[in-house]
PDB file of C-alpha atoms in Angstrom:
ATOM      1  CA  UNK A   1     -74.898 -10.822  52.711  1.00  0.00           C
ATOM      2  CA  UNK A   2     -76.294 -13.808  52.168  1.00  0.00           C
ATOM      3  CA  UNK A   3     -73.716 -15.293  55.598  1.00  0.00           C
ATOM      4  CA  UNK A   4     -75.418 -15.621  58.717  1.00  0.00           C
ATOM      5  CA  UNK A   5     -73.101 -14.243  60.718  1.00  0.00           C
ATOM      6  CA  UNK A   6     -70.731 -11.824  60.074  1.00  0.00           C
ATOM      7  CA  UNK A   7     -68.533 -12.816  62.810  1.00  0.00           C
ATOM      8  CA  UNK A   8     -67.716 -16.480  65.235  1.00  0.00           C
ATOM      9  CA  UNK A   9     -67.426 -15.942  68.912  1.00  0.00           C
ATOM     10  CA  UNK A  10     -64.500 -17.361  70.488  1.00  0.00           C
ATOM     11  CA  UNK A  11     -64.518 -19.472  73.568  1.00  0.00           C
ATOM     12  CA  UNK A  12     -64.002 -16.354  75.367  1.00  0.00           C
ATOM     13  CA  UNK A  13     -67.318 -14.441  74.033  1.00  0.00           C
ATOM     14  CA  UNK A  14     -65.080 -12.323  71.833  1.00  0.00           C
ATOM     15  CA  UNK A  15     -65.978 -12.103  68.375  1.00  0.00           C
ATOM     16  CA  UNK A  16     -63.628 -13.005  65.163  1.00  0.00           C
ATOM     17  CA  UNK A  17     -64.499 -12.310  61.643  1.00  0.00           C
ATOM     18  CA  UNK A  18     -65.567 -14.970  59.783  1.00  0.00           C
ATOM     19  CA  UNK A  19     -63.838 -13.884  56.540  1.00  0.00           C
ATOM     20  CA  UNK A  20     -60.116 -12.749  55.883  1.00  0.00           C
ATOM     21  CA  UNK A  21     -57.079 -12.649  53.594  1.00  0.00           C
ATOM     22  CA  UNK A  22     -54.094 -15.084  54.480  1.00  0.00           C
ATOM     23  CA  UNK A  23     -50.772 -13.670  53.256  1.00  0.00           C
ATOM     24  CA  UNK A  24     -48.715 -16.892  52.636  1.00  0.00           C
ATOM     25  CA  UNK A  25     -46.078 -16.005  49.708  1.00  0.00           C
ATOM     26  CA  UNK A  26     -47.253 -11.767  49.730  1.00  0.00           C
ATOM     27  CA  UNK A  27     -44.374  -9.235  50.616  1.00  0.00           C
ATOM     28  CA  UNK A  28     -41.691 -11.661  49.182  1.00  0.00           C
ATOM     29  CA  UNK A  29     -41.072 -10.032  45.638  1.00  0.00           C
ATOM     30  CA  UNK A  30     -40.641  -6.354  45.912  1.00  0.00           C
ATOM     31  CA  UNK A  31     -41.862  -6.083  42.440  1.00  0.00           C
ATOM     32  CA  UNK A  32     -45.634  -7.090  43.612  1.00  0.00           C
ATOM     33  CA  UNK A  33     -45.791  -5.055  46.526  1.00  0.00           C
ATOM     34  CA  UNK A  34     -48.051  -2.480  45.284  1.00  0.00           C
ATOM     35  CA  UNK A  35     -50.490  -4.609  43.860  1.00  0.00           C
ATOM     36  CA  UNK A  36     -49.985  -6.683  47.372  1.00  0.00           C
ATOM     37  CA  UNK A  37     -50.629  -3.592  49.342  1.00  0.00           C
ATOM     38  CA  UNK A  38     -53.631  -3.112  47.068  1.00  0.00           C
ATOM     39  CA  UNK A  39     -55.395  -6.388  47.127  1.00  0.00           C
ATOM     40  CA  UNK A  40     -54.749  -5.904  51.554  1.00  0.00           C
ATOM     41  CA  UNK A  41     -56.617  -2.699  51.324  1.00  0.00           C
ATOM     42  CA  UNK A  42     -59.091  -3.872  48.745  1.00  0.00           C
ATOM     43  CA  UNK A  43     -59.893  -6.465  51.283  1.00  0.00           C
ATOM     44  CA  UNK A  44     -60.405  -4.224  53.947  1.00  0.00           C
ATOM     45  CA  UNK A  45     -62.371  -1.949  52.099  1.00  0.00           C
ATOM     46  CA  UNK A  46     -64.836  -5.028  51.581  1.00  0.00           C
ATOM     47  CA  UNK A  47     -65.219  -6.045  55.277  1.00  0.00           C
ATOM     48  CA  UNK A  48     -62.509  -8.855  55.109  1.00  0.00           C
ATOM     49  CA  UNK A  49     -60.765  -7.605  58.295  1.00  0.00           C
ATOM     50  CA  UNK A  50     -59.385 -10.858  59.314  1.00  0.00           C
ATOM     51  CA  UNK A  51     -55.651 -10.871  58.575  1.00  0.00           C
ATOM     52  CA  UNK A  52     -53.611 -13.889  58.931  1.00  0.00           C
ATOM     53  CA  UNK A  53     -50.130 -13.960  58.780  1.00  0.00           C
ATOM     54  CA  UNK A  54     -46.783 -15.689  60.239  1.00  0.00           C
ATOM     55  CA  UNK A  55     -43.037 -14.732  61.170  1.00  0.00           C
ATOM     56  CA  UNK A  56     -42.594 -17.743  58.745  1.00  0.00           C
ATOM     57  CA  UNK A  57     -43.871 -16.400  55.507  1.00  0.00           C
ATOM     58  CA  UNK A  58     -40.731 -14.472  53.776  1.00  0.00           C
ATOM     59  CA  UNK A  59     -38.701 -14.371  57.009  1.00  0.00           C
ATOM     60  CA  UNK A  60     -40.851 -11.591  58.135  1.00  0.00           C
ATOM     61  CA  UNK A  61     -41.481  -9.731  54.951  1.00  0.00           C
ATOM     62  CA  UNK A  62     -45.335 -10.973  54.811  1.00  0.00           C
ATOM     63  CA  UNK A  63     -45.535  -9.674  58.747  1.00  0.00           C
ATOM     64  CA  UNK A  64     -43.682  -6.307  57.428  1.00  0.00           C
ATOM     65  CA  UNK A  65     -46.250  -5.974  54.595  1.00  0.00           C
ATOM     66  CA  UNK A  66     -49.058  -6.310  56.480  1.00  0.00           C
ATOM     67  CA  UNK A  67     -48.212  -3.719  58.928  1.00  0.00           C
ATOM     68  CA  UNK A  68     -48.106  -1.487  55.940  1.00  0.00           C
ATOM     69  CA  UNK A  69     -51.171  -2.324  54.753  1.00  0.00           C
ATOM     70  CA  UNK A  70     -52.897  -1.435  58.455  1.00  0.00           C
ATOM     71  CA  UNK A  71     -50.936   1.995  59.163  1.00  0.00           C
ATOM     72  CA  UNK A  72     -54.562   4.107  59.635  1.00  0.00           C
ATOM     73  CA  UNK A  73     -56.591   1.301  60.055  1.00  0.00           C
ATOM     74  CA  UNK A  74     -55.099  -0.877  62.625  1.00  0.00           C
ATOM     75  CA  UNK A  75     -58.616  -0.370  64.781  1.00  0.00           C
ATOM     76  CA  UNK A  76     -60.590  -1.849  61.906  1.00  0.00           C
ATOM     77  CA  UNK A  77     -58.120  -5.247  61.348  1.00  0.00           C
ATOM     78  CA  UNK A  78     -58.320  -8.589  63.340  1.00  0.00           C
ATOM     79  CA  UNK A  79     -54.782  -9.625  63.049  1.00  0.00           C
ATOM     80  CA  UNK A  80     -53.631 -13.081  64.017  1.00  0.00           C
ATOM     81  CA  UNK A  81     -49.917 -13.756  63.437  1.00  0.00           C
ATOM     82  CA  UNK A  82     -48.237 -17.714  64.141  1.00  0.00           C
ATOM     83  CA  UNK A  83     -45.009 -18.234  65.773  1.00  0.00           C
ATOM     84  CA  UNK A  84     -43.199 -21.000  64.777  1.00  0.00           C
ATOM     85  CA  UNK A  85     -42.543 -24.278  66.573  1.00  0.00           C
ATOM     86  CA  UNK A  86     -38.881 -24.277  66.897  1.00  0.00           C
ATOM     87  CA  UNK A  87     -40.151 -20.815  68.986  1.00  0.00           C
ATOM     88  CA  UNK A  88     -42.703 -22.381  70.675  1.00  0.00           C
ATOM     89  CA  UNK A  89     -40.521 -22.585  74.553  1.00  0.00           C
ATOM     90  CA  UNK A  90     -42.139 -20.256  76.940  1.00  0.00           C
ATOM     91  CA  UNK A  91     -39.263 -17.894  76.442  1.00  0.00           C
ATOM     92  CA  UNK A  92     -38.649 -18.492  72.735  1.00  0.00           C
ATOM     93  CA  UNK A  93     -42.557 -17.678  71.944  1.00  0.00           C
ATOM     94  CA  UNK A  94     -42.636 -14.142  73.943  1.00  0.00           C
ATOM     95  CA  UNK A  95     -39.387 -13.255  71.982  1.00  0.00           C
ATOM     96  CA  UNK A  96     -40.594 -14.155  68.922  1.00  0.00           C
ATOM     97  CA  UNK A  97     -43.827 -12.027  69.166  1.00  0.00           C
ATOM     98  CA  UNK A  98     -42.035  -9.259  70.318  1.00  0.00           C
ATOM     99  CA  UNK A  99     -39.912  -9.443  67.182  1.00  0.00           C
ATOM    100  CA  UNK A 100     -43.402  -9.724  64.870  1.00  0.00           C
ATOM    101  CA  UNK A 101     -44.876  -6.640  67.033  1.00  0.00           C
ATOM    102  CA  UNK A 102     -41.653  -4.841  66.024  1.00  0.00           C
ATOM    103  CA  UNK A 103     -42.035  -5.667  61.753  1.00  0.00           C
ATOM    104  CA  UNK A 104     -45.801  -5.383  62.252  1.00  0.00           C
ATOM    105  CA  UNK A 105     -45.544  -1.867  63.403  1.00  0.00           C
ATOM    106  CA  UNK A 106     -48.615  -2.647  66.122  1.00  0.00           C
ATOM    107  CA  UNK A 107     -48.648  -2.814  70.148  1.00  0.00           C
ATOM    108  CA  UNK A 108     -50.973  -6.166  70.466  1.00  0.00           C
ATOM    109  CA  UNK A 109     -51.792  -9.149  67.908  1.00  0.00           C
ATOM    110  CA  UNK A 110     -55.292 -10.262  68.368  1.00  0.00           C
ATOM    111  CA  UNK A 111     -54.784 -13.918  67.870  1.00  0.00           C
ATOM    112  CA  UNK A 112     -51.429 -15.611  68.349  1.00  0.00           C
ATOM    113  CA  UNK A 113     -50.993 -19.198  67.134  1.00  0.00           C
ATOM    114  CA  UNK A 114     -48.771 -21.902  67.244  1.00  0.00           C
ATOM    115  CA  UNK A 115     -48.012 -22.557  63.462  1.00  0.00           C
ATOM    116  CA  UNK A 116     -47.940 -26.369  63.835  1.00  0.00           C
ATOM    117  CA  UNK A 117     -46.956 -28.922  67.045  1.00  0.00           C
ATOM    118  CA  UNK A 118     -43.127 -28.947  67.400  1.00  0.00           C
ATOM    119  CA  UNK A 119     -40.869 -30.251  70.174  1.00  0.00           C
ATOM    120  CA  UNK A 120     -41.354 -28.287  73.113  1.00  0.00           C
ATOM    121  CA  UNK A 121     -44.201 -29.572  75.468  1.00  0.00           C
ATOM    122  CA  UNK A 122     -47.623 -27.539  75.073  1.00  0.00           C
ATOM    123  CA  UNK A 123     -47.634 -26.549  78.963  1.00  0.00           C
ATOM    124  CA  UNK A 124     -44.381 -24.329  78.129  1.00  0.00           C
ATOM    125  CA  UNK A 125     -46.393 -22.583  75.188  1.00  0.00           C
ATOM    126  CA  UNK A 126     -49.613 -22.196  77.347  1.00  0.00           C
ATOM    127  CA  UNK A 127     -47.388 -20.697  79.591  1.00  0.00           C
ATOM    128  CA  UNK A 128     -45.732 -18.417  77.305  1.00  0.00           C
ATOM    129  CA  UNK A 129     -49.010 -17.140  75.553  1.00  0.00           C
ATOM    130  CA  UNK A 130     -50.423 -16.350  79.095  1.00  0.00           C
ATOM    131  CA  UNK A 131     -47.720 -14.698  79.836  1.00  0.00           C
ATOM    132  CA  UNK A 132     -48.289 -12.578  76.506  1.00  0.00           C
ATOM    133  CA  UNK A 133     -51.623 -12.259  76.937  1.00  0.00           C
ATOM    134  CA  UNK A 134     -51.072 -10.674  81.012  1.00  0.00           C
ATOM    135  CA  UNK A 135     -48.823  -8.296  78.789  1.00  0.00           C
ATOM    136  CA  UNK A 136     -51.147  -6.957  76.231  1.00  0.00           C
ATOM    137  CA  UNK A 137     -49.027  -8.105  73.279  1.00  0.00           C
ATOM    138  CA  UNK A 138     -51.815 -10.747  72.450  1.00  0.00           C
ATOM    139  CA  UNK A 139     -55.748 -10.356  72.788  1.00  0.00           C
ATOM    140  CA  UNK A 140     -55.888 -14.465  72.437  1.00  0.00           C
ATOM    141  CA  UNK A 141     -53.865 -16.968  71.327  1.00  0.00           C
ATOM    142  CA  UNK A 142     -54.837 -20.628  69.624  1.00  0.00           C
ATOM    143  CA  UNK A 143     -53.360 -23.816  67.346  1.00  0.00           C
ATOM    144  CA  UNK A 144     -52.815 -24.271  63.794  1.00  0.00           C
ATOM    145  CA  UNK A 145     -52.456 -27.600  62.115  1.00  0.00           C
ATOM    146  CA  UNK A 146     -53.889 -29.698  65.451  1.00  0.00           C
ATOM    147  CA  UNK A 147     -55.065 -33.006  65.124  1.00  0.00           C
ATOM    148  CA  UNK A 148     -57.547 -34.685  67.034  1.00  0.00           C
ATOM    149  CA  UNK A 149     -54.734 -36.370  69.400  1.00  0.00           C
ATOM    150  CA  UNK A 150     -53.326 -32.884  69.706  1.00  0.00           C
ATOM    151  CA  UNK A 151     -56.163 -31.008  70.457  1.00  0.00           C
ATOM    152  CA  UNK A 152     -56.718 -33.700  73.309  1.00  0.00           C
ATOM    153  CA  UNK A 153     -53.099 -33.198  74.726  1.00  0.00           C
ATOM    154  CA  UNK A 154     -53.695 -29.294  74.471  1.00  0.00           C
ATOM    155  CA  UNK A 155     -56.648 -29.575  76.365  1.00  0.00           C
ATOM    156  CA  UNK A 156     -55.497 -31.962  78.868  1.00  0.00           C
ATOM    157  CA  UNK A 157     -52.285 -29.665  79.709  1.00  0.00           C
ATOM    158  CA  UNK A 158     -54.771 -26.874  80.694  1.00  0.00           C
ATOM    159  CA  UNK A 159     -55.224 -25.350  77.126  1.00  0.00           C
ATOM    160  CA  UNK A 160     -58.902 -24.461  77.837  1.00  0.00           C
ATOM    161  CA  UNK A 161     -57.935 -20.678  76.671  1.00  0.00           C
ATOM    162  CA  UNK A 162     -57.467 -22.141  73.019  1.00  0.00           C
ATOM    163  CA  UNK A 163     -59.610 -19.438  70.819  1.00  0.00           C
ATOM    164  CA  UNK A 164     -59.044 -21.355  67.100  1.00  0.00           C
ATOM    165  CA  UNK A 165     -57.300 -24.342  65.019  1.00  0.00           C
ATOM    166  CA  UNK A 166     -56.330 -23.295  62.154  1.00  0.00           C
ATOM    167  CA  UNK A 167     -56.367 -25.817  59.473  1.00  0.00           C
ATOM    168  CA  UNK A 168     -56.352 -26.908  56.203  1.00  0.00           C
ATOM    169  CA  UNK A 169     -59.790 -27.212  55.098  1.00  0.00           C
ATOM    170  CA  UNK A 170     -61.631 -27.186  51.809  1.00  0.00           C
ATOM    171  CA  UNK A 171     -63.869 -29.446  49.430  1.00  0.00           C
ATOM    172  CA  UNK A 172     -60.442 -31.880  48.597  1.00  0.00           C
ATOM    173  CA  UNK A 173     -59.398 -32.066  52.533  1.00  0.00           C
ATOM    174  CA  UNK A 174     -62.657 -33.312  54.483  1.00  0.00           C
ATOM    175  CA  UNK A 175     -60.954 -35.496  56.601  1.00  0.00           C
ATOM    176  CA  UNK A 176     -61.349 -33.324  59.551  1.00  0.00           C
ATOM    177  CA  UNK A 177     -64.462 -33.708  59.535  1.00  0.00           C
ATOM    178  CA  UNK A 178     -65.346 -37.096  60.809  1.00  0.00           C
ATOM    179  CA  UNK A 179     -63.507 -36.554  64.401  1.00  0.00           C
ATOM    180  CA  UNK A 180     -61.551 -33.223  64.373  1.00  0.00           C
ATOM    181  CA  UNK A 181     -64.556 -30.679  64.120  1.00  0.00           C
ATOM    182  CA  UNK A 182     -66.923 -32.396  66.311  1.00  0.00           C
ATOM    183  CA  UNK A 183     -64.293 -32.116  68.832  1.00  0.00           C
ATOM    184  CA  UNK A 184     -63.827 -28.561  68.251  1.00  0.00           C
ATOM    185  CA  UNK A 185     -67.407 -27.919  68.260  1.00  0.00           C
ATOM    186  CA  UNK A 186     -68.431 -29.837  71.299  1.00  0.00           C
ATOM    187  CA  UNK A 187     -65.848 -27.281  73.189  1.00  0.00           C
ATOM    188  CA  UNK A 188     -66.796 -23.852  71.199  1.00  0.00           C
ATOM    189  CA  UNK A 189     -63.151 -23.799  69.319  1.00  0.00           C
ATOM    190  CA  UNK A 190     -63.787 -22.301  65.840  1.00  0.00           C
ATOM    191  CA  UNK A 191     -61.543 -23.379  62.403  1.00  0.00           C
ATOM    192  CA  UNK A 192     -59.695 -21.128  60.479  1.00  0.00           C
ATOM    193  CA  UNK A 193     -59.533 -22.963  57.091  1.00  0.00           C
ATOM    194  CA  UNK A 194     -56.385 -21.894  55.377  1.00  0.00           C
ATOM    195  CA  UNK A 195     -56.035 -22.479  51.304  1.00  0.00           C
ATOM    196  CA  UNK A 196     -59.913 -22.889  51.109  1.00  0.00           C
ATOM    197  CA  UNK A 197     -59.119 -23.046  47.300  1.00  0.00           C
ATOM    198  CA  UNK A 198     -56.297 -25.178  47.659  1.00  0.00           C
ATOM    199  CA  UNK A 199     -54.203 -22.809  46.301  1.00  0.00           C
ATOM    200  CA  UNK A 200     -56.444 -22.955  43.316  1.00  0.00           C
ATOM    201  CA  UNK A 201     -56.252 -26.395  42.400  1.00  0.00           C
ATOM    202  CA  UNK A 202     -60.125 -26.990  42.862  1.00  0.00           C
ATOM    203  CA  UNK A 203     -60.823 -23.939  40.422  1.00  0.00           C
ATOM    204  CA  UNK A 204     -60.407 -26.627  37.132  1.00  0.00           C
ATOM    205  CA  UNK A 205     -62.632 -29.386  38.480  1.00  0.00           C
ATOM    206  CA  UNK A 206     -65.463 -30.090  36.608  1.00  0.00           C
ATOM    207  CA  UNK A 207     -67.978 -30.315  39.478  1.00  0.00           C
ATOM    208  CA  UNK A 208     -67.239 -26.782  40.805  1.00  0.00           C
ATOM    209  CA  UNK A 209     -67.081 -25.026  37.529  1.00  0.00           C
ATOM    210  CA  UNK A 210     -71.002 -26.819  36.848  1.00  0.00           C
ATOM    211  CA  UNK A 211     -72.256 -25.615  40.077  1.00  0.00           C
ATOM    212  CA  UNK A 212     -70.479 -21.781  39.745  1.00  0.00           C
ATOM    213  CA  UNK A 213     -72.258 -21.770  36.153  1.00  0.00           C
ATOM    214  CA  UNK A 214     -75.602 -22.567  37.724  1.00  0.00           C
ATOM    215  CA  UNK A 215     -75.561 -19.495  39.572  1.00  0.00           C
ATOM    216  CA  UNK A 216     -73.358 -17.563  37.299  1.00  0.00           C
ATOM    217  CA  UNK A 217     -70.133 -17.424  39.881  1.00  0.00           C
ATOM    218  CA  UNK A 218     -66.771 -18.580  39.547  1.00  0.00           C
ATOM    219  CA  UNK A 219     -65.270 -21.927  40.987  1.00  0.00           C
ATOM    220  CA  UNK A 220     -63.655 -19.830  43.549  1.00  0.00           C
ATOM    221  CA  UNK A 221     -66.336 -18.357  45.152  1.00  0.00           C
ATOM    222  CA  UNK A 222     -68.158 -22.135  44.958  1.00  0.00           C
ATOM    223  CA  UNK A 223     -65.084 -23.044  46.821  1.00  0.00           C
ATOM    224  CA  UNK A 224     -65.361 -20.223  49.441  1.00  0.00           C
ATOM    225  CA  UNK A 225     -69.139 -20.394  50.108  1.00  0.00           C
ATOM    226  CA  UNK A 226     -69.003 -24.020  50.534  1.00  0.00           C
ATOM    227  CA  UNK A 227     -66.430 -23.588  53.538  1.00  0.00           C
ATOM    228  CA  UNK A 228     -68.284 -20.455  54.892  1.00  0.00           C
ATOM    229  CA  UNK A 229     -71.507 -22.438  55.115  1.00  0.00           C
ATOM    230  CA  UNK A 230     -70.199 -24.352  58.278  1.00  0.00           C
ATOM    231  CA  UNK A 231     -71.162 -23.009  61.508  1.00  0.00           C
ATOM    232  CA  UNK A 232     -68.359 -21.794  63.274  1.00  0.00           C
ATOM    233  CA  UNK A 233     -65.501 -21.990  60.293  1.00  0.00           C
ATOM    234  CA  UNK A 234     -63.989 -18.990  59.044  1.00  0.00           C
ATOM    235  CA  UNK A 235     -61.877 -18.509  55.948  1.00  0.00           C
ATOM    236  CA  UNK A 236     -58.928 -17.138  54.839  1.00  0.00           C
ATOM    237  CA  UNK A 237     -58.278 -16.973  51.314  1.00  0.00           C
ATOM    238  CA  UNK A 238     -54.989 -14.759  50.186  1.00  0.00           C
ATOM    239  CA  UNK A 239     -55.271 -12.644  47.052  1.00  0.00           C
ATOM    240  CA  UNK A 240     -52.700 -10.658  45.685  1.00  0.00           C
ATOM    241  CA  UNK A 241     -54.717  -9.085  43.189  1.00  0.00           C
ATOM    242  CA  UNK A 242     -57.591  -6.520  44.128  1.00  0.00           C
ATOM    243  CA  UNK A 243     -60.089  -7.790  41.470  1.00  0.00           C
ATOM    244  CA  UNK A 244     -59.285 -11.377  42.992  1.00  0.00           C
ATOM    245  CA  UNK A 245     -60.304  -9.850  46.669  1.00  0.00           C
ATOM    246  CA  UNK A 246     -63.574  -8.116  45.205  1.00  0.00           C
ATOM    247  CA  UNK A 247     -64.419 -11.383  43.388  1.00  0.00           C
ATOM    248  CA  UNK A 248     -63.787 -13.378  46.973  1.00  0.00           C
ATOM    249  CA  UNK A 249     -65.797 -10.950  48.815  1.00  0.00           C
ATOM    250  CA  UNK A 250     -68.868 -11.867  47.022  1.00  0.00           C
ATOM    251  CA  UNK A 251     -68.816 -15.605  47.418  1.00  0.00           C
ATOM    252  CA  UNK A 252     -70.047 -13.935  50.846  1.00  0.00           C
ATOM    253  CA  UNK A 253     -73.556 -13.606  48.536  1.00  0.00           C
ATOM    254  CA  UNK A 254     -73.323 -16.854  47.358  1.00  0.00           C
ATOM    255  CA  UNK A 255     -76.229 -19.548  48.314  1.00  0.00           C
ATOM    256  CA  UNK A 256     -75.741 -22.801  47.575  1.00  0.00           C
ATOM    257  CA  UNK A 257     -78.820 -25.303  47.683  1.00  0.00           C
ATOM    258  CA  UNK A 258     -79.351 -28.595  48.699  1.00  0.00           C
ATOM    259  CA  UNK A 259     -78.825 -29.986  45.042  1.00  0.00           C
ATOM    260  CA  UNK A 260     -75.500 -27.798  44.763  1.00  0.00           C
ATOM    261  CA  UNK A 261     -74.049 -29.927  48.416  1.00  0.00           C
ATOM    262  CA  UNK A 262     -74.968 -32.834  47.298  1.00  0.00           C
ATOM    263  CA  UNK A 263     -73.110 -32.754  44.116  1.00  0.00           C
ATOM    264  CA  UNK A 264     -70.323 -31.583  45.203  1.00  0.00           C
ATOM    265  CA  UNK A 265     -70.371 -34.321  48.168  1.00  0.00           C
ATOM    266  CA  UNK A 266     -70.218 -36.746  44.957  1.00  0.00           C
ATOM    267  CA  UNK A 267     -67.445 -35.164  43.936  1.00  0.00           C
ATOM    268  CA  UNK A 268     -65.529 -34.727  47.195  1.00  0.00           C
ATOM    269  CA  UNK A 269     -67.072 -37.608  49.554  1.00  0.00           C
ATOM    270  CA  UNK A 270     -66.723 -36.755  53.087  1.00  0.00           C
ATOM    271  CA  UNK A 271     -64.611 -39.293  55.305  1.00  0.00           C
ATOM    272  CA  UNK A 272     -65.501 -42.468  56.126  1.00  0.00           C
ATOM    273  CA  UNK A 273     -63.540 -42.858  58.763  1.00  0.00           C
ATOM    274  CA  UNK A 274     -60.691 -40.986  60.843  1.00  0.00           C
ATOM    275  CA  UNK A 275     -57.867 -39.941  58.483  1.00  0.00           C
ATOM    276  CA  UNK A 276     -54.513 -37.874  59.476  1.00  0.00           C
ATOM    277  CA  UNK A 277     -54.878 -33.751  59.190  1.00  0.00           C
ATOM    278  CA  UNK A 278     -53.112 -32.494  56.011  1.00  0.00           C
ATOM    279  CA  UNK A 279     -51.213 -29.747  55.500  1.00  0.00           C
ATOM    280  CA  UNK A 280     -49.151 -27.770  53.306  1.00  0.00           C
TER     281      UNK A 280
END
């Protein structure tokens, strides 16, 4: 593997994968669910034993698929589930991950996060994931879809324990990068980047598809090995097709030079100046 580390430590010196399979959209047609199930073990067959997924995605049905997809291998898997805002009250959030333990068919999640800010105040969460954590339904718990003026009021409210942001982040969404991931680094907080494809869109740009036929790749593994380049940014692309998962594990052996950056830096500038987090 051409990836220099297999794995990120987290602020508290455990380790996360650096690679995984998101499963926004999976385990809502029943007609797909083999070839779901499939591209999940694929996945796992190839090292990619980060799993993200959310009591959001298919009311539970992504959450029930995945716990399918573990049953034998649960030891091998990094799971990280999100609970949603409107769940995010210190009683509301430990009910709610009780519920995804339950359709998960698991005792602990590795990595709980907050799916994106919502109403109730961040000490109340904090709260509620120690409370999880003290509990052994949780190994860690973290953010997804902080800003930089979030990630400040997390911290200030005594969210030190924070173990990721998950974000959108990919060639066409660089805006974190000009205030959001310095912050994170200067404190040790990995990114997750969710949709590091963006949800395929980037695979019929002109730019991409030159450098993947310099080095005889697809645009999707350009995509992939541009994000996994970044110290301390892991990615998780879904798949729900196993040849799609095999072809995504090798952008793992994908090197991309100086000349390859800098074109594709012409083609996606990075930020000039601070810009609001996107999301989808």
């Amino acid at each position: 593997m051409t990836l220099p580390h297999a794995s990120i430590e987290l602020p508290s010196g455990q380790t996360m994968p650096v690679f995984g399979q998101g499963t926004w959209y999976l385990g809502e047609r029943p007609a797909r669910r083999r070839d779901e199930l499939a591209a999940l073990h694929a996945g796992l067959d190839l090292g990619m034993t980060l799993i993200d997924t959310a009591e959001m995605y298919g009311d539970g049905a992504s959450e029930e698929l995945v716990g399918k997809a573990i049953v034998g291998r649960r030891d091998d898997v990094f799971l990280v589930d999100e609970v949603l805002p409107s769940n995010g009250s210190r009683q509301g959030a430990v009910q709610a991950c009780r519920r995804s333990l339950q359709r998960l068919g698991v005792d602990h999640i590795d990595l709980y996060l907050l799916h994106w800010r919502g109403l109730h105040p961040l000490s109340e969460m904090i709260e509620a994931f120690a409370e999880l954590v003290d509990a052994g339904d949780i190994g860690q718990w973290g953010v997804s879809n902080f800003d930089l003026s979030d990630m400040t009021e997390l911290l200030d409210a005594g969210g030190n324990d924070c173990a990721t942001n998950q974000i959108l982040y990919n060639l066409s969404r660089r805006g974190s990068e000009y205030d959001l991931l310095p912050c994170l680094r200067e404190h040790r907080i990995p990114v997750m980047a969710y949709s590091p494809i963006e949800q395929g869109r980037l695979l019929g740009h002109d730019q991409v598809a030159e450098v993947a036929a310099r080095h005889g790749a697809t645009p999707a593994q350009v995509a992939l090995a541009w994000v996994l380049r970044r110290e301390m940014v892991a990615a998780i692309p879904r798949s729900s097709n196993s040849e799609h998962t095999r072809q995504n594990a090798e952008a793992r052996d994908l090197h991309l030079t100086e000349e390859d950056i800098a074109a594709l830096d012409r083609a996606f500038p990075p930020p000039a100046g601070p810009q609001p987090l996107e999301m989808l």
